[in-house]
Coordinates of N, CA and C in Angstrom, one line a residue:
M22 N 105.1 18.7 184.9 CA 106.0 19.7 184.9 C 107.2 19.3 186.4
S23 N 107.1 18.4 186.9 CA 108.1 18.0 188.1 C 109.7 17.8 187.7
M24 N 109.8 17.4 186.8 CA 111.4 17.8 185.6 C 111.6 18.7 184.6
P25 N 110.9 20.1 184.8 CA 111.4 20.4 183.9 C 113.2 20.8 182.9
W26 N 113.8 20.5 184.1 CA 115.3 20.1 183.3 C 115.3 18.8 182.4
K27 N 114.5 18.0 183.2 CA 114.4 16.4 182.1 C 114.0 17.0 180.7
E28 N 112.7 17.7 181.0 CA 111.9 17.4 180.0 C 113.0 18.6 178.8
S29 N 113.4 19.4 179.5 CA 114.1 20.6 178.6 C 115.2 19.7 177.6
S30 N 116.1 18.8 178.3 CA 116.9 18.1 177.9 C 116.1 17.2 176.4
V31 N 115.4 16.5 176.8 CA 114.5 15.8 175.6 C 114.4 16.4 174.4
I32 N 113.1 17.7 174.5 CA 113.3 19.1 173.5 C 114.5 19.2 173.0
E33 N 115.1 19.6 173.9 CA 116.5 20.3 172.6 C 117.5 18.8 172.1
E34 N 117.3 17.5 172.3 CA 117.4 16.2 171.9 C 116.2 16.2 170.2
R35 N 115.5 16.8 170.8 CA 114.6 16.4 169.6 C 114.6 17.5 168.7
L36 N 114.7 18.7 168.8 CA 115.4 20.2 168.0 C 115.9 19.2 167.0
R37 N 117.0 19.3 168.4 CA 118.8 18.5 167.3 C 118.4 17.8 166.2
F38 N 117.9 16.8 166.5 CA 117.5 15.3 165.3 C 116.6 16.6 164.5
V39 N 115.5 16.8 164.7 CA 115.3 17.7 163.6 C 115.6 19.0 163.1
A40 N 116.9 19.2 163.5 CA 117.7 20.3 162.7 C 118.8 19.5 162.1
T41 N 118.4 18.8 162.2 CA 120.2 17.5 161.6 C 119.8 17.7 160.2

């Protein structure tokens, strides 16, 4: 977890795709 900000972005993108 050296880049939490980057992982958060990926998780948010996935959540958005699933929430579509």
